[in-house]
């Protein structure tokens, strides 16, 4: 599969390595341009190509957004139409600047991302695992009890595609609902955020968590 990744830092770089190992073609971008990514490109081998953000968005059948949430309106407009977008981002007001709607829980960061990428199908995933765990806990043998990754989104088919990618790179996808309902259940401050849980443990935690009104 062709996978674009916007953001080449801790999460974007780790996912690029996993997807390339799984045999996908990856186009990766940062904010400063592809010439600043030659070292990463060389390190990750022939399946990873350094490109601009627009090229990364246009390359992928699936595009990962792995940037500080506060920069989400910088994403190249119109480039994501028809695509599945994996949103790894989290809202951290100290880093991203305060937003009144998020501070009063009137919406979620993933719903805001979906609003600026209307032709795409946003799936929230990989936001609730630290990058070093993402790098080190992959179990590609499909072993029982491997770490679960919560997945939320409004499009069932898009969640299935993302779930298959998660399984391929060595984790257990768990569908936790829509962007609004599910997304709230694995964002910062929740009981499952960055906690090492297998699928059963994740479901148990989510069942005991308070539901959004
Ligand atoms: N770190 C974690 O363990 C972790 C875990 C789960 C989720 N997350 C979330 O995932 C997102 C990425 O986190 P990270 O830790 O990977 O961040 P990071 O290491 O700081 O990397 C951020 C990347 O985003 C790029 N970027 C920033 N603005 C951009 C723009 N307008 N267009 C294109 N690229 C842009 C940066 O490019 P430059 O290098 O050119 O500045 C950099 O490559 C955040 O929302 C974070 O909250 C992080």
Coordinates of C-alpha atoms and ligand atoms in Angstrom, one line a residue:
X1 CA 0.0 0.0 0.0
X2 CA 1.1 3.6 -0.5
X3 CA 1.2 5.4 2.9
X4 CA 1.9 9.1 3.3
X5 CA 3.1 10.4 6.7
X6 CA 3.1 14.1 7.6
X7 CA 5.3 14.6 10.6
X8 CA 8.7 12.8 10.7
X9 CA 9.3 13.1 14.4
X10 CA 8.9 10.5 17.2
X11 CA 5.6 9.1 16.1
X12 CA 5.8 9.7 12.3
X13 CA 9.4 8.3 12.1
X14 CA 8.5 5.2 14.2
X15 CA 5.4 4.5 12.0
X16 CA 7.5 5.0 8.8
X17 CA 9.9 2.3 10.0
X18 CA 7.1 -0.1 10.9
X19 CA 5.2 0.4 7.7
X20 CA 8.3 0.0 5.6
X21 CA 9.2 -3.2 7.4
X22 CA 5.7 -4.5 6.7
X23 CA 6.4 -3.9 2.9
X24 CA 4.5 -0.7 2.3
X25 CA 5.8 2.3 0.3
X26 CA 6.1 5.3 2.5
X27 CA 6.3 9.0 1.6
X28 CA 7.3 11.1 4.6
X29 CA 7.3 14.9 5.2
X30 CA 8.1 17.4 7.8
X31 CA 7.6 21.2 8.0
X32 CA 11.1 22.1 6.7
X33 CA 11.2 20.2 3.4
X34 CA 12.5 16.9 2.1
X35 CA 16.1 18.0 1.9
X36 CA 16.2 17.9 5.8
X37 CA 15.0 14.3 5.8
X38 CA 17.8 12.7 3.7
X39 CA 19.4 11.1 6.8
X40 CA 16.1 9.5 7.9
X41 CA 15.4 8.4 4.4
X42 CA 18.7 6.7 4.1
X43 CA 18.4 5.1 7.6
X44 CA 14.9 3.7 6.8
X45 CA 15.9 2.1 3.5
X46 CA 14.5 2.1 -0.1
X47 CA 10.8 2.0 0.8
X48 CA 10.8 5.4 2.5
X49 CA 10.9 8.5 0.4
X50 CA 11.3 12.1 1.7
X51 CA 8.7 14.5 0.1
X52 CA 6.8 17.7 0.8
X53 CA 3.7 17.6 2.9
X54 CA 1.4 18.0 -0.1
X55 CA 3.3 15.2 -1.9
X56 CA 2.9 13.0 1.1
X57 CA -0.8 13.7 1.3
X58 CA -1.3 13.0 -2.4
X59 CA 0.9 9.8 -2.4
X60 CA -1.1 7.8 0.1
X61 CA -4.2 5.7 0.0
X62 CA -3.8 6.2 3.7
X63 CA -2.1 9.3 5.2
X64 CA -0.9 9.6 8.7
X65 CA -1.0 13.0 10.4
X66 CA 1.6 13.1 13.2
X67 CA 2.2 16.8 13.9
X68 CA 1.6 18.9 16.9
X69 CA -2.2 19.3 17.0
X70 CA -1.9 23.1 17.0
X71 CA -0.5 23.0 13.4
X72 CA -3.5 21.1 11.9
X73 CA -4.8 24.0 9.9
X74 CA -1.4 24.1 8.0
X75 CA -2.2 20.8 6.3
X76 CA -2.4 21.1 2.5
X77 CA -6.0 21.7 1.6
X78 CA -7.7 19.5 -1.0
X79 CA -4.9 17.0 -0.9
X80 CA -6.7 14.4 1.2
X81 CA -9.8 13.9 -0.8
X82 CA -10.9 10.3 -1.0
X83 CA -8.3 9.2 1.5
X84 CA -8.2 7.6 4.9
X85 CA -6.4 9.8 7.4
X86 CA -4.9 8.4 10.5
X87 CA -4.9 11.0 13.2
X88 CA -2.2 10.4 15.8
X89 CA -2.5 13.9 17.3
X90 CA -3.3 15.0 20.8
X91 CA -4.3 18.3 22.1
X92 CA -1.9 19.7 24.6
X93 CA -2.8 23.3 25.4
X94 CA 0.6 24.2 26.7
X95 CA 2.1 23.2 23.4
X96 CA -0.7 23.9 21.0
X97 CA -2.3 27.0 22.6
X98 CA -5.7 27.0 24.4
X99 CA -8.9 26.4 22.4
X100 CA -12.1 27.2 24.2
X101 CA -14.1 24.5 22.4
X102 CA -11.6 21.7 23.4
X103 CA -11.1 23.1 26.9
X104 CA -14.9 22.8 27.6
X105 CA -15.1 19.4 25.8
X106 CA -17.5 20.7 23.2
X107 CA -15.7 18.8 20.5
X108 CA -12.5 16.7 20.0
X109 CA -9.3 17.3 18.2
X110 CA -10.1 14.5 15.7
X111 CA -13.5 16.1 14.8
X112 CA -11.7 19.4 14.2
X113 CA -9.2 17.6 11.9
X114 CA -12.1 16.0 10.1
X115 CA -13.7 19.4 9.6
X116 CA -10.6 20.8 7.8
X117 CA -10.2 17.6 5.7
X118 CA -13.9 17.1 4.6
X119 CA -13.2 14.8 1.6
X120 CA -11.3 12.3 3.8
X121 CA -12.2 9.7 6.4
X122 CA -10.4 10.4 9.7
X123 CA -9.5 7.5 12.0
X124 CA -7.9 8.3 15.3
X125 CA -5.2 5.7 16.2
X126 CA -1.7 5.6 17.6
X127 CA -2.4 8.6 19.8
X128 CA -2.6 6.7 23.0
X129 CA 0.8 4.9 22.9
X130 CA 4.1 6.5 23.6
X131 CA 6.5 6.4 20.6
X132 CA 9.1 4.3 22.4
X133 CA 6.4 1.7 23.3
X134 CA 5.2 1.8 19.7
X135 CA 8.8 1.1 18.5
X136 CA 9.5 -1.6 21.0
X137 CA 6.3 -3.5 21.7
X138 CA 5.4 -4.6 18.2
X139 CA 4.8 -8.3 18.0
X140 CA 4.4 -9.2 14.4
X141 CA 3.9 -12.9 15.1
X142 CA 0.3 -12.1 16.0
X143 CA 0.8 -13.4 19.6
X144 CA -2.1 -13.5 22.0
X145 CA -2.1 -10.7 24.5
X146 CA -0.1 -8.2 22.5
X147 CA -0.6 -4.5 23.1
X148 CA -4.0 -3.1 22.0
X149 CA -4.3 0.1 20.0
X150 CA -7.7 1.9 20.4
X151 CA -9.2 3.0 17.0
X152 CA -12.1 5.4 16.6
X153 CA -13.8 6.9 13.5
X154 CA -17.1 7.5 11.8
X155 CA -16.5 5.2 8.8
X156 CA -16.5 1.4 9.3
X157 CA -14.5 0.6 6.2
X158 CA -11.8 3.1 7.0
X159 CA -11.5 1.6 10.5
X160 CA -11.1 -1.9 9.0
X161 CA -8.3 -0.7 6.8
X162 CA -6.5 1.0 9.7
X163 CA -7.1 -2.0 11.9
X164 CA -5.5 -4.3 9.3
X165 CA -2.4 -2.0 9.3
X166 CA -2.2 -2.1 13.1
X167 CA -2.4 -5.9 13.1
X168 CA 0.3 -6.1 10.4
X169 CA 2.8 -4.0 12.3
X170 CA 2.3 -6.0 15.5
X171 CA -0.5 -4.6 17.6
X172 CA -4.1 -5.5 18.3
X173 CA -6.7 -3.0 17.0
X174 CA -9.7 -2.3 19.2
X175 CA -12.6 -0.4 17.7
X176 CA -13.9 2.0 20.4
X177 CA -16.6 3.9 18.4
X178 CA -17.0 7.2 16.5
X179 CA -14.7 10.1 16.5
X180 CA -16.9 11.9 19.1
X181 CA -17.7 9.0 21.4
X182 CA -14.7 6.8 20.9
X183 CA -12.2 9.6 20.3
X184 CA -13.0 11.0 23.8
X185 CA -12.3 7.6 25.3
X186 CA -8.6 7.5 24.4
X187 CA -7.5 11.1 24.5
X188 CA -5.1 12.6 27.1
X189 CA -6.5 12.3 30.6
X190 CA -8.4 9.1 30.1
X191 CA -7.6 5.9 32.0
X192 CA -6.3 4.1 28.9
X193 CA -4.0 6.9 27.6
X194 CA -0.5 5.6 27.2
X195 CA -1.3 2.6 29.4
X196 CA 0.1 -0.8 28.3
X197 CA -3.1 -3.0 27.9
X198 CA -4.0 -6.0 25.8
X199 CA -7.4 -6.0 24.0
X200 CA -9.4 -7.5 26.8
X201 CA -7.9 -5.2 29.4
X202 CA -8.6 -2.2 27.2
X203 CA -12.2 -3.2 26.7
X204 CA -12.6 -3.6 30.5
X205 CA -11.2 -0.2 31.2
X206 CA -13.4 1.4 28.5
X207 CA -16.5 -0.3 29.9
X208 CA -15.9 1.1 33.4
X209 CA -15.1 4.6 32.1
X210 CA -17.8 7.3 32.3
X211 CA -19.6 7.8 29.0
X212 CA -19.7 11.2 27.3
X213 CA -23.2 12.7 27.9
Ligands
LIG1 N1 5.7 11.4 21.3 C1 4.8 10.5 21.6 O1 5.1 9.5 22.3 C2 3.4 10.6 21.1 C3 2.5 9.5 21.3 C4 1.2 9.6 20.8 C5 0.8 10.7 20.1 N2 1.6 11.8 19.9 C6 1.1 12.9 19.2 O2 1.5 12.8 17.8 C7 1.8 14.0 17.3 C8 3.3 14.0 16.9 O3 4.1 13.9 18.0 P1 5.6 13.6 18.0 O4 6.0 13.3 19.4 O5 6.0 12.7 16.9 O6 6.1 15.1 17.6 P2 7.6 15.5 17.2 O7 8.6 14.5 17.5 O8 7.8 16.9 17.7 O9 7.5 15.7 15.6 C9 6.6 16.6 15.0 C10 6.8 16.5 13.5 O10 5.7 17.3 12.9 C11 6.3 18.1 11.9 N3 5.5 19.3 11.6 C12 5.1 20.3 12.5 N4 4.3 21.1 11.9 C13 4.2 20.7 10.6 C14 3.5 21.2 9.5 N5 2.8 22.3 9.5 N6 3.6 20.5 8.3 C15 4.3 19.3 8.2 N7 5.0 18.8 9.3 C16 4.9 19.5 10.5 C17 7.7 18.5 12.4 O11 8.5 18.9 11.4 P3 9.9 19.6 11.7 O12 10.8 18.6 12.2 O13 10.3 20.2 10.3 O14 9.6 20.7 12.7 C18 8.1 17.1 13.0 O15 8.6 16.3 12.0 C19 1.5 15.1 18.4 O16 0.2 15.6 18.2 C20 1.6 14.3 19.6 O17 0.8 14.8 20.7 C21 2.9 11.7 20.4

